[in-house]
Amino acid sequence: MTPGEPRLEVFPSGTGVFANQMPTAASFCFPKARRLTHRSEYERVKRDGITRRGKLLMLNVAAVENSSTWRAGFVTSRQMGGAVVRNRVRRRLREIVRRHQHELREGFWFVLIARHGAAIASYGALEDEWLRLGRRASILL
């Protein structure tokens, strides 16, 4: 490797990115490593955490000892509607969390559960509800 050649970084997932393309500390990316991906993780948050309920969303939050970062999970029920509706709500929730990720405290896992009204709610209403519930659960700075 020559001094001017970019270095390839390989992540545990097997994907590689050149070092000059690495996200900065203040970036707004939302990598998969920040998401809860296994059923056992969702169950742990439900079992060990607290729940805050709102009109459009429910927020389950659990403090995790060995986790220095926060991680998020998103749940939409089939009762909400078809796949298109559920995926739209999940995309909106991911975007809301991504935009406010620098305001989140570290060491918490949380699960956002969309209630029936979230399917017809505006983006602004979902964002207001997330901010209100996050402050009530003390996970936002």
Short mmCIF file of C-alpha atoms in Angstrom, two decimals:
data_model
loop_
_atom_site.label_atom_id
_atom_site.label_comp_id
_atom_site.label_asym_id
_atom_site.label_seq_id
_atom_site.Cartn_x
_atom_site.Cartn_y
_atom_site.Cartn_z
CA MET A 1 0.00 0.00 0.00
CA THR A 2 1.40 3.40 -0.96
CA PRO A 3 1.13 6.45 1.35
CA GLY A 4 -1.41 8.22 -0.90
CA GLU A 5 -3.60 5.17 -1.45
CA PRO A 6 -6.83 5.08 0.60
CA ARG A 7 -7.04 2.36 3.24
CA LEU A 8 -9.94 -0.13 3.11
CA GLU A 9 -11.76 -0.61 6.44
CA VAL A 10 -13.72 -3.86 6.80
CA PHE A 11 -16.58 -4.04 9.30
CA PRO A 12 -17.78 -7.18 11.15
CA SER A 13 -20.73 -7.39 8.77
CA GLY A 14 -18.23 -8.05 5.96
CA THR A 15 -18.81 -4.76 4.18
CA GLY A 16 -15.85 -2.57 3.35
CA VAL A 17 -15.49 1.19 3.08
CA PHE A 18 -12.46 3.27 2.19
CA ALA A 19 -11.13 5.28 5.16
CA ASN A 20 -11.76 8.59 3.41
CA GLN A 21 -15.48 7.63 3.20
CA MET A 22 -15.83 6.81 6.91
CA PRO A 23 -18.63 8.72 8.65
CA THR A 24 -17.46 11.51 10.92
CA ALA A 25 -18.36 11.77 14.60
CA ALA A 26 -21.02 14.36 13.80
CA SER A 27 -22.50 12.46 10.85
CA PHE A 28 -26.17 11.63 10.71
CA CYS A 29 -25.91 8.09 9.33
CA PHE A 30 -27.94 5.38 11.05
CA PRO A 31 -26.00 2.11 10.64
CA LYS A 32 -27.50 -1.29 11.28
CA ALA A 33 -25.24 -1.65 14.32
CA ARG A 34 -27.44 0.99 16.01
CA ARG A 35 -30.59 -1.11 15.54
CA LEU A 36 -31.99 -3.94 17.61
CA THR A 37 -32.10 -6.91 15.26
CA HIS A 38 -32.85 -10.00 17.36
CA ARG A 39 -36.03 -11.05 19.12
CA SER A 40 -34.11 -11.58 22.37
CA GLU A 41 -33.03 -7.91 22.33
CA TYR A 42 -36.62 -6.74 21.94
CA GLU A 43 -37.72 -9.07 24.75
CA ARG A 44 -34.93 -7.79 27.01
CA VAL A 45 -36.07 -4.19 26.54
CA LYS A 46 -39.68 -5.16 27.29
CA ARG A 47 -38.72 -7.26 30.32
CA ASP A 48 -36.13 -4.96 31.93
CA GLY A 49 -37.29 -1.53 30.79
CA ILE A 50 -39.93 1.07 31.42
CA THR A 51 -42.81 1.98 29.11
CA ARG A 52 -44.07 5.42 28.17
CA ARG A 53 -47.36 5.55 26.28
CA GLY A 54 -48.58 8.22 23.92
CA LYS A 55 -51.43 8.62 21.49
CA LEU A 56 -49.41 7.54 18.42
CA LEU A 57 -46.40 5.70 19.86
CA MET A 58 -45.27 3.57 22.78
CA LEU A 59 -41.66 3.81 23.94
CA ASN A 60 -39.95 1.00 25.84
CA VAL A 61 -36.54 1.95 27.29
CA ALA A 62 -33.98 -0.20 29.10
CA ALA A 63 -30.61 0.82 30.48
CA VAL A 64 -27.92 -1.62 29.33
CA GLU A 65 -24.74 -1.96 31.41
CA ASN A 66 -22.23 -3.14 28.80
CA SER A 67 -23.50 -1.02 25.92
CA SER A 68 -21.75 2.30 25.46
CA THR A 69 -24.04 3.29 22.59
CA TRP A 70 -27.78 3.53 22.22
CA ARG A 71 -29.66 1.08 20.02
CA ALA A 72 -33.17 1.37 18.62
CA GLY A 73 -35.87 -1.04 17.47
CA PHE A 74 -39.10 -0.31 15.60
CA VAL A 75 -42.34 -2.28 15.70
CA THR A 76 -45.43 -1.94 13.52
CA SER A 77 -48.32 -4.33 13.90
CA ARG A 78 -50.24 -5.95 11.06
CA GLN A 79 -53.38 -4.40 12.50
CA MET A 80 -52.00 -1.04 11.34
CA GLY A 81 -52.44 -1.95 7.68
CA GLY A 82 -50.70 -3.59 4.77
CA ALA A 83 -46.97 -3.84 4.20
CA VAL A 84 -46.81 -0.49 2.41
CA VAL A 85 -48.36 1.33 5.37
CA ARG A 86 -46.23 -0.48 7.97
CA ASN A 87 -43.01 0.15 6.05
CA ARG A 88 -43.86 3.83 5.60
CA VAL A 89 -44.37 4.24 9.35
CA ARG A 90 -41.11 2.39 10.12
CA ARG A 91 -39.19 4.56 7.65
CA ARG A 92 -40.60 7.70 9.23
CA LEU A 93 -39.70 6.53 12.74
CA ARG A 94 -36.15 5.62 11.66
CA GLU A 95 -35.72 9.03 10.08
CA ILE A 96 -36.99 10.81 13.18
CA VAL A 97 -34.56 8.92 15.41
CA ARG A 98 -31.73 9.46 12.93
CA ARG A 99 -32.31 13.23 12.88
CA HIS A 100 -32.32 13.41 16.70
CA GLN A 101 -29.57 10.86 17.37
CA HIS A 102 -27.09 13.44 18.70
CA GLU A 103 -29.58 14.37 21.43
CA LEU A 104 -29.80 10.78 22.77
CA ARG A 105 -28.04 9.65 25.92
CA GLU A 106 -25.69 6.66 25.64
CA GLY A 107 -26.16 3.26 27.30
CA PHE A 108 -29.85 2.78 26.48
CA TRP A 109 -31.76 0.45 24.21
CA PHE A 110 -35.25 1.50 23.19
CA VAL A 111 -38.12 0.17 21.12
CA LEU A 112 -40.64 2.44 19.42
CA ILE A 113 -43.99 0.74 18.91
CA ALA A 114 -46.35 2.46 16.47
CA ARG A 115 -49.96 2.54 17.54
CA HIS A 116 -52.90 2.46 15.13
CA GLY A 117 -53.11 6.25 14.72
CA ALA A 118 -49.49 6.47 13.53
CA ALA A 119 -50.52 5.19 10.10
CA ILE A 120 -52.53 8.35 9.35
CA ALA A 121 -50.48 10.81 11.42
CA SER A 122 -48.24 13.40 9.81
CA TYR A 123 -44.46 13.30 10.08
CA GLY A 124 -44.54 16.35 12.36
CA ALA A 125 -47.03 14.72 14.73
CA LEU A 126 -44.88 11.59 14.96
CA GLU A 127 -41.78 13.68 15.61
CA ASP A 128 -43.49 15.71 18.35
CA GLU A 129 -44.71 12.52 20.01
CA TRP A 130 -41.20 10.96 19.86
CA LEU A 131 -39.62 14.06 21.43
CA ARG A 132 -42.25 14.18 24.18
CA LEU A 133 -41.90 10.48 25.03
CA GLY A 134 -38.09 10.64 24.85
CA ARG A 135 -38.01 13.49 27.34
CA ARG A 136 -40.45 11.70 29.66
CA ALA A 137 -38.23 8.58 29.56
CA SER A 138 -35.11 10.74 30.17
CA ILE A 139 -33.22 9.44 27.14
CA LEU A 140 -32.96 12.82 25.39
CA LEU A 141 -30.41 15.41 26.49
#
